Coordinates of C-alpha atoms in Angstrom, one line a residue:
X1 CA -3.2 -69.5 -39.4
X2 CA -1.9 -72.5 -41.3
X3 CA -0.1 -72.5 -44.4
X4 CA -3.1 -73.9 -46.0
X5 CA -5.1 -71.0 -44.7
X6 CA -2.3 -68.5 -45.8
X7 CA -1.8 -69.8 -49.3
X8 CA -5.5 -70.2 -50.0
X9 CA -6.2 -66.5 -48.5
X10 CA -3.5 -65.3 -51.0
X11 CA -4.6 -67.3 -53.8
X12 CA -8.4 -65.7 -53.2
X13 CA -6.8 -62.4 -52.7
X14 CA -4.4 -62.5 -56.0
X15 CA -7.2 -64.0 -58.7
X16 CA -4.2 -64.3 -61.2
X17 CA -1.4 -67.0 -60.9
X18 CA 1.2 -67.1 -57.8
X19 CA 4.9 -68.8 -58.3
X20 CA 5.3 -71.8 -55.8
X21 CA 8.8 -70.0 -54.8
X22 CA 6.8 -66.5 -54.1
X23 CA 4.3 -68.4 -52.0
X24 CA 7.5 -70.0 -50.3
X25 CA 9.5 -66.8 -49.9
X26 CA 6.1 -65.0 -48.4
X27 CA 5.5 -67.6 -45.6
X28 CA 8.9 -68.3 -45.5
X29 CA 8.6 -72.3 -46.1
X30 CA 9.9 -74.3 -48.4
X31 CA 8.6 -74.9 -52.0
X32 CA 8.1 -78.5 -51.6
X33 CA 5.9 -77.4 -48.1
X34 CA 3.7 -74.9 -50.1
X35 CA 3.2 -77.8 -52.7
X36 CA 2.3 -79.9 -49.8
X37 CA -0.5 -77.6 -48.5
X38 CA -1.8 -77.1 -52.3
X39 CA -2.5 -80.5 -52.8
X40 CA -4.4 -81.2 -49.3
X41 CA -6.4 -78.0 -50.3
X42 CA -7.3 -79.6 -53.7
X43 CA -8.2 -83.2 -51.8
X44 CA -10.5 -80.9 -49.4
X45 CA -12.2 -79.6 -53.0
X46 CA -10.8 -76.5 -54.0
X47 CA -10.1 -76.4 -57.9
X48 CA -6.4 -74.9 -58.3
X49 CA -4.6 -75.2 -61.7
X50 CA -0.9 -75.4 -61.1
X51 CA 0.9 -74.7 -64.5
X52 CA 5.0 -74.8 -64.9
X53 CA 6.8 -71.1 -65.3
X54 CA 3.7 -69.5 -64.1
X55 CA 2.5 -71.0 -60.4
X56 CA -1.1 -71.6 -59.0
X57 CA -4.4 -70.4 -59.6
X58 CA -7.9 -70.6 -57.8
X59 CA -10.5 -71.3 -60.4
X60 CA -13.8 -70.3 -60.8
X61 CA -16.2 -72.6 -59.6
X62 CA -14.6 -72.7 -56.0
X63 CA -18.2 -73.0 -53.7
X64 CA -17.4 -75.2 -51.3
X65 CA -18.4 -74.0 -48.0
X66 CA -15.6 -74.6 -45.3
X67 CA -14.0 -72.7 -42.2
X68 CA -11.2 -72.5 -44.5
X69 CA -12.7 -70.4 -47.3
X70 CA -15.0 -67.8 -44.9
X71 CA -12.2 -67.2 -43.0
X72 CA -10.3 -66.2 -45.8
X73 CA -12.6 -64.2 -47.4
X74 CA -13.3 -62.1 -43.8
X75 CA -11.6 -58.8 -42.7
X76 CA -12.3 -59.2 -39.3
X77 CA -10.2 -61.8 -37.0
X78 CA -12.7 -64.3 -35.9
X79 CA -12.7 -68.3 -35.0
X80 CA -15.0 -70.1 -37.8
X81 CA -16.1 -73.6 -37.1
X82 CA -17.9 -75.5 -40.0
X83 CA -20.4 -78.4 -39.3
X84 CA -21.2 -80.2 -42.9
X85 CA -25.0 -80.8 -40.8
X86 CA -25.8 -79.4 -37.3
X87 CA -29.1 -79.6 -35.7
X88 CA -29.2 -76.0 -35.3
X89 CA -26.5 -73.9 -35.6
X90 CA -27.9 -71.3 -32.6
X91 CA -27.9 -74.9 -30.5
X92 CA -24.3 -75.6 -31.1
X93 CA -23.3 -72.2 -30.1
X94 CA -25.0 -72.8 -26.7
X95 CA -23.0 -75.3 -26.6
X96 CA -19.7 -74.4 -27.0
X97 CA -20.9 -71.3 -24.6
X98 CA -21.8 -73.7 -21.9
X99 CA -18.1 -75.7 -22.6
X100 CA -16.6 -72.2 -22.1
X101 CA -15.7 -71.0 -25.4
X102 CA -14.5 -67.2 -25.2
X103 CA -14.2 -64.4 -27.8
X104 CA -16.4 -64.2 -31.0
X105 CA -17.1 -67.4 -33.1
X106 CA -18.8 -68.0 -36.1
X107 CA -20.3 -71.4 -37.0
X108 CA -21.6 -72.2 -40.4
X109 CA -23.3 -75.4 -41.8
X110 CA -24.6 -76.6 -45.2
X111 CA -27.6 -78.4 -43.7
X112 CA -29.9 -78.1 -40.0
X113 CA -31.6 -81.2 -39.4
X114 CA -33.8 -78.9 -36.7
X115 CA -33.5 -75.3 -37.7
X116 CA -35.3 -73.3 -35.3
X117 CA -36.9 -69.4 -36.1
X118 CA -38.8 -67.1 -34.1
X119 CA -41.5 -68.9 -31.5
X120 CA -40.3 -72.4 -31.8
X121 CA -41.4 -72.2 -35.7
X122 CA -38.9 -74.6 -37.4
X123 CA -36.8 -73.2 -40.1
X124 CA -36.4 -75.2 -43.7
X125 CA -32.6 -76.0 -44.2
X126 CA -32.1 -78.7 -46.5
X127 CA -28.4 -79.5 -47.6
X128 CA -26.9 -77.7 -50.8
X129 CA -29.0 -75.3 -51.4
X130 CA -28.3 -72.8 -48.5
X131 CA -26.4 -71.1 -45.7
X132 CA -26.9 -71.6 -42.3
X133 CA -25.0 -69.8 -39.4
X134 CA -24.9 -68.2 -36.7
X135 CA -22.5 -65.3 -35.2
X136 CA -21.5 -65.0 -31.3
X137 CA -20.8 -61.5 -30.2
X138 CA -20.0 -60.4 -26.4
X139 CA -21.4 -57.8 -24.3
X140 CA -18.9 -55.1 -24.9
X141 CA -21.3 -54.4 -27.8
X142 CA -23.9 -52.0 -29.1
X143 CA -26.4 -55.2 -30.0
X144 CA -27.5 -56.7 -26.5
X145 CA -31.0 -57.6 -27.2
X146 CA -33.1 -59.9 -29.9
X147 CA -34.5 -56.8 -31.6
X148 CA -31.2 -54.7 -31.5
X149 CA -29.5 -57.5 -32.9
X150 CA -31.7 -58.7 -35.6
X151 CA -32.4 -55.1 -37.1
X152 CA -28.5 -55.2 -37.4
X153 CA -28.3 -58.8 -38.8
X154 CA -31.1 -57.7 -41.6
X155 CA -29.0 -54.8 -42.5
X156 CA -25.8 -57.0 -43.0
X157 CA -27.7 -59.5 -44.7
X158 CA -29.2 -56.9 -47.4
X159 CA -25.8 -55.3 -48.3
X160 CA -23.8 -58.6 -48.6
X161 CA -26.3 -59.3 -50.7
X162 CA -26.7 -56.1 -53.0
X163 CA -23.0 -56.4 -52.9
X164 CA -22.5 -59.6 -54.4
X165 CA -25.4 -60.0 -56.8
X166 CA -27.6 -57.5 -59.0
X167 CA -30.5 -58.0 -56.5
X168 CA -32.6 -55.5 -54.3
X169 CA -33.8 -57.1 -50.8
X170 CA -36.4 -55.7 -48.3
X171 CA -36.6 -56.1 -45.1
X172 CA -39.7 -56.7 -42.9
X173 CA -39.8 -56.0 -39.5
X174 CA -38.4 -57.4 -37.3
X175 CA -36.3 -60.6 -38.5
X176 CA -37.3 -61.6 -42.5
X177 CA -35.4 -60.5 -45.8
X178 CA -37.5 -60.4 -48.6
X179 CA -36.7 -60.4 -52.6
X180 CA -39.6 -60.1 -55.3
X181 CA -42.1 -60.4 -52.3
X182 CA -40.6 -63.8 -51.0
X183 CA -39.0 -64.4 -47.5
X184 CA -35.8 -65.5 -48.3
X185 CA -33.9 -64.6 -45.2
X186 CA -34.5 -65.5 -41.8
X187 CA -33.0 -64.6 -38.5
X188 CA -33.0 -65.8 -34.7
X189 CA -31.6 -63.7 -32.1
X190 CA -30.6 -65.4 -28.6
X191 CA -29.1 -63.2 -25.5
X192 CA -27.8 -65.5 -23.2
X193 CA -27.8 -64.3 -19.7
X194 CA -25.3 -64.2 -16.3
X195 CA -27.8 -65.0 -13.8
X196 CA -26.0 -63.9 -10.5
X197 CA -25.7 -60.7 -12.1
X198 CA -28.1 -60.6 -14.9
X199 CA -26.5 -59.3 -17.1
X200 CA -26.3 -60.1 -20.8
X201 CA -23.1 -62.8 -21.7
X202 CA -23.4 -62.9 -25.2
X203 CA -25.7 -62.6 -28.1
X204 CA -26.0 -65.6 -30.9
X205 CA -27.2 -63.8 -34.0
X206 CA -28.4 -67.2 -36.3
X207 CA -29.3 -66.5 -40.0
X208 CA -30.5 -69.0 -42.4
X209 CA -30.3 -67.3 -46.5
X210 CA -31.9 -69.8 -49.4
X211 CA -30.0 -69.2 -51.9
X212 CA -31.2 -72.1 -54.4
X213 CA -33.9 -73.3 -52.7
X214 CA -37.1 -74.2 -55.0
X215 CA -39.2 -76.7 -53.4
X216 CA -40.6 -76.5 -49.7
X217 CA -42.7 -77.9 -47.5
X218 CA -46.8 -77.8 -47.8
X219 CA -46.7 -76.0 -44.5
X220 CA -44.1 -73.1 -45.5
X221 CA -45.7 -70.3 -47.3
X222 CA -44.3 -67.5 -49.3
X223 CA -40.9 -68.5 -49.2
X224 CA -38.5 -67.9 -52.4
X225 CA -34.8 -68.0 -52.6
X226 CA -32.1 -65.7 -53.9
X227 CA -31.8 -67.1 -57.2
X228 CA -28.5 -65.8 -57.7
X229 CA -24.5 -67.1 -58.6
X230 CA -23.4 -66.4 -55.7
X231 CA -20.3 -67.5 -53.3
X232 CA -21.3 -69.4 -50.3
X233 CA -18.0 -68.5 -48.5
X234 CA -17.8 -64.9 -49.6
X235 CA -21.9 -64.4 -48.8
X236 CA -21.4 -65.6 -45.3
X237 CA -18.1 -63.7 -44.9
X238 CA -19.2 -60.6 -46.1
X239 CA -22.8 -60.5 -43.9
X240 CA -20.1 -61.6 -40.8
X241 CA -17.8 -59.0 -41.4
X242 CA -20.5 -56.1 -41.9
X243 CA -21.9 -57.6 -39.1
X244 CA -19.1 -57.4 -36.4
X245 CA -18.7 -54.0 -37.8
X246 CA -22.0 -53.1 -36.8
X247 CA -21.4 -54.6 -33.1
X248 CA -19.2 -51.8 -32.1
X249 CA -21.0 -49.0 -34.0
X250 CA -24.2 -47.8 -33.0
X251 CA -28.0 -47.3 -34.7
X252 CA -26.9 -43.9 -36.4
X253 CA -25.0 -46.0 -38.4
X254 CA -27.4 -48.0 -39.8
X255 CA -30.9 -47.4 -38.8
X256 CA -31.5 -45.3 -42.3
X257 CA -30.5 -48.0 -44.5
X258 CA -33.2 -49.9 -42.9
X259 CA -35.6 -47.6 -42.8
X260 CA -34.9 -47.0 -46.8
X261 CA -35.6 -50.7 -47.0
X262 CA -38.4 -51.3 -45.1
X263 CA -41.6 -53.2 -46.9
X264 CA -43.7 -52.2 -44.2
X265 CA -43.9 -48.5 -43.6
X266 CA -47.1 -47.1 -45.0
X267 CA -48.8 -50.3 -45.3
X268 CA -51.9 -51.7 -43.5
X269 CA -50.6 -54.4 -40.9
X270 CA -51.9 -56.5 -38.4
X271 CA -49.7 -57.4 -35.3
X272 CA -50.7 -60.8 -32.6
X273 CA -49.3 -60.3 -29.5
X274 CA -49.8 -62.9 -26.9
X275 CA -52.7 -64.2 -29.2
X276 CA -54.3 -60.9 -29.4
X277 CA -54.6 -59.7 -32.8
X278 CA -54.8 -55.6 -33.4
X279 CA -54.9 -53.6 -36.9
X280 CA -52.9 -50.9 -37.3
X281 CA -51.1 -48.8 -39.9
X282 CA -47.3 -49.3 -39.7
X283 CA -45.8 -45.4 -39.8
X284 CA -42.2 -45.4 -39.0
X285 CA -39.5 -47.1 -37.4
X286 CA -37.7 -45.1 -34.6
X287 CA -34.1 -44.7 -33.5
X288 CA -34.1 -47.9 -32.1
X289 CA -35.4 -50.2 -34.7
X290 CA -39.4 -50.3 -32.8
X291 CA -42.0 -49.9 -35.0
X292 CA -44.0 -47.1 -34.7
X293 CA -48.0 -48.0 -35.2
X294 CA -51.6 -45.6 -35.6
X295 CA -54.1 -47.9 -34.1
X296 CA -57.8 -47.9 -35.8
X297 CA -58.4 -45.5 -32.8
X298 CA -55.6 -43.1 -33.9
X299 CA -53.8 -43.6 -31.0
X300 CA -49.9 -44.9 -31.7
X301 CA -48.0 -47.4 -30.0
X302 CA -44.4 -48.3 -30.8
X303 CA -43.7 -52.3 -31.0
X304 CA -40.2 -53.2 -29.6
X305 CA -40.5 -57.2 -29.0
X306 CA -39.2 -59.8 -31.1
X307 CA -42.0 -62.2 -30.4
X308 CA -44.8 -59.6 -32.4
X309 CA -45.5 -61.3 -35.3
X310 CA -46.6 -58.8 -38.0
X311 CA -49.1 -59.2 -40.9
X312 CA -49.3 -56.9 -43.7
X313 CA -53.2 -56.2 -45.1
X314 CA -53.8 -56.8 -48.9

């Protein structure tokens, strides 16, 4: 890393203040090159009061979204590339896949001008009051297909959450967090594909959160927003981080917490599949993340396919 990255990692890390000559000793650099980097973070927008006899100190208030910031506030070692607007987040990632990028990358964004969800259903990202990103993770992994994946990303999305704010998410199968009955939370999971061998290359997991987000579109229906103080950096970090975690685990290690927060077990559903629509009670979700279904003939199916849109019955 930098010494930008290093200082401001340290600063994040310390939350009291740090002497300009301990930062220097630490990173062995001089004092007048660890002033250097604190000023060019403070032109890039961080607030950091430098006071004689006592050092520098990251205020509160610090929100803006960079690479900078979410890679200082992650455990895991990953490349983070942030677009102030992107079309589509998922899009860039195919991108920089088809350039040749290797290894796991993370690119976030303030604004999509085209945000794409489930079924080529557009997804609302206006600037400044949300976080858009989307995480590439390689087939060494546990998560190598859509459903897989997003049952994962939900779960990382739900406890970054419930551990930064005083809020309880749900999650409805298979891609949408919910809070207080709202979608807030929305997730699109690509596997891209080695043709000559067929086998899966990598997996972009793209999650858009509305954290402030008040006003939408006519067309968008029962959509909310987290309606919470909340750090951009640290809420993308944190669902990352939990998220790559999850990559090399397995279901065992999740597939409970999602089943505890589930809105749809027990609840009257209809699902369309391939423009077929089929009531059914929702009964379980199995070891794998399907959704287990009694069909008005009591018969039961289990869905498994990311492109089932589900309906619960009032």
């Amino acid at each position: 890393m930098s010494l930008k990255d290093d200082i401001l990692k340290e600063l994040i890390n310390s939350g009291d203040y740090i002497s300009g000559q301990a930062l220097a000793e630490k990173f062995e650099k001089s004092r007048a090159a660890v002033w250097k980097a604190v000023k060019s973070l403070i032109s890039d927008g961080y607030s950091i009061d430098a006071v004689t006899n006592k050092g520098y100190i990251l205020t509160s208030g610090n929100n803006v979204l960079s690479a900078r910031s979410v890679k200082a506030y992650m455990e895991k070692e990953t490349d983070v590339i942030y677009l102030p607007s992107i079309d589509s987040t998922n899009n860039y990632c195919k991108k920089l896949l088809a350039q040749g990028k290797e290894g796991t990358f993370l690119v976030v964004s303030d604004c999509q001008t085209s945000g794409r969800g489930r079924q080529g259903k557009s997804f609302y990202s206006p600037p400044g009051s949300g976080v858009y990103f989307s995480l590439v993770i390689r087939p060494h992994t546990t998560l190598q297909n859509s459903v897989t994946a997003t049952t994962a990303a939900a779960v990382a999305v739900c406890k970054a959450i419930e551990k930064l704010t005083n809020k309880a998410p749900k999650i409805k199968w298979v891609n949408d967090v919910y809070l207080d009955g709202k979608k807030i939370c929305g997730i699109l999971t690509e596997a891209i594909t080695n043709f000559e061998d067929s086998t899966v290359d990598s997996v972009i997991i793209g999650i858009g959160i509305n954290i402030s987000t008040s006003s939408f579109p006519s067309e968008i229906t029962n959509a909310g927003c987290l309606d919470a103080d909340v750090n951009k950096n640290k809420l993308v970090a944190l669902t990352a981080d939990y998220l790559l975690t999850t990559a090399v685990s397995g279901y065992n290690d999740f597939i409970d917490y999602y089943r505890s927060h589930s809105i749809i077990i027990g609840e009257k559903i209809k699902f369309i599949k391939d423009s077929q629509v089929t009531y059914a009670t929702a009964t379980a979700i199995d070891e794998t993340g399907g959704l287990e279904v009694e069909l008005e003939d009591n018969s039961r199916i289990v869905l498994r396919s990311g492109e089932i849109t589900i309906r619960k019955i009032d």
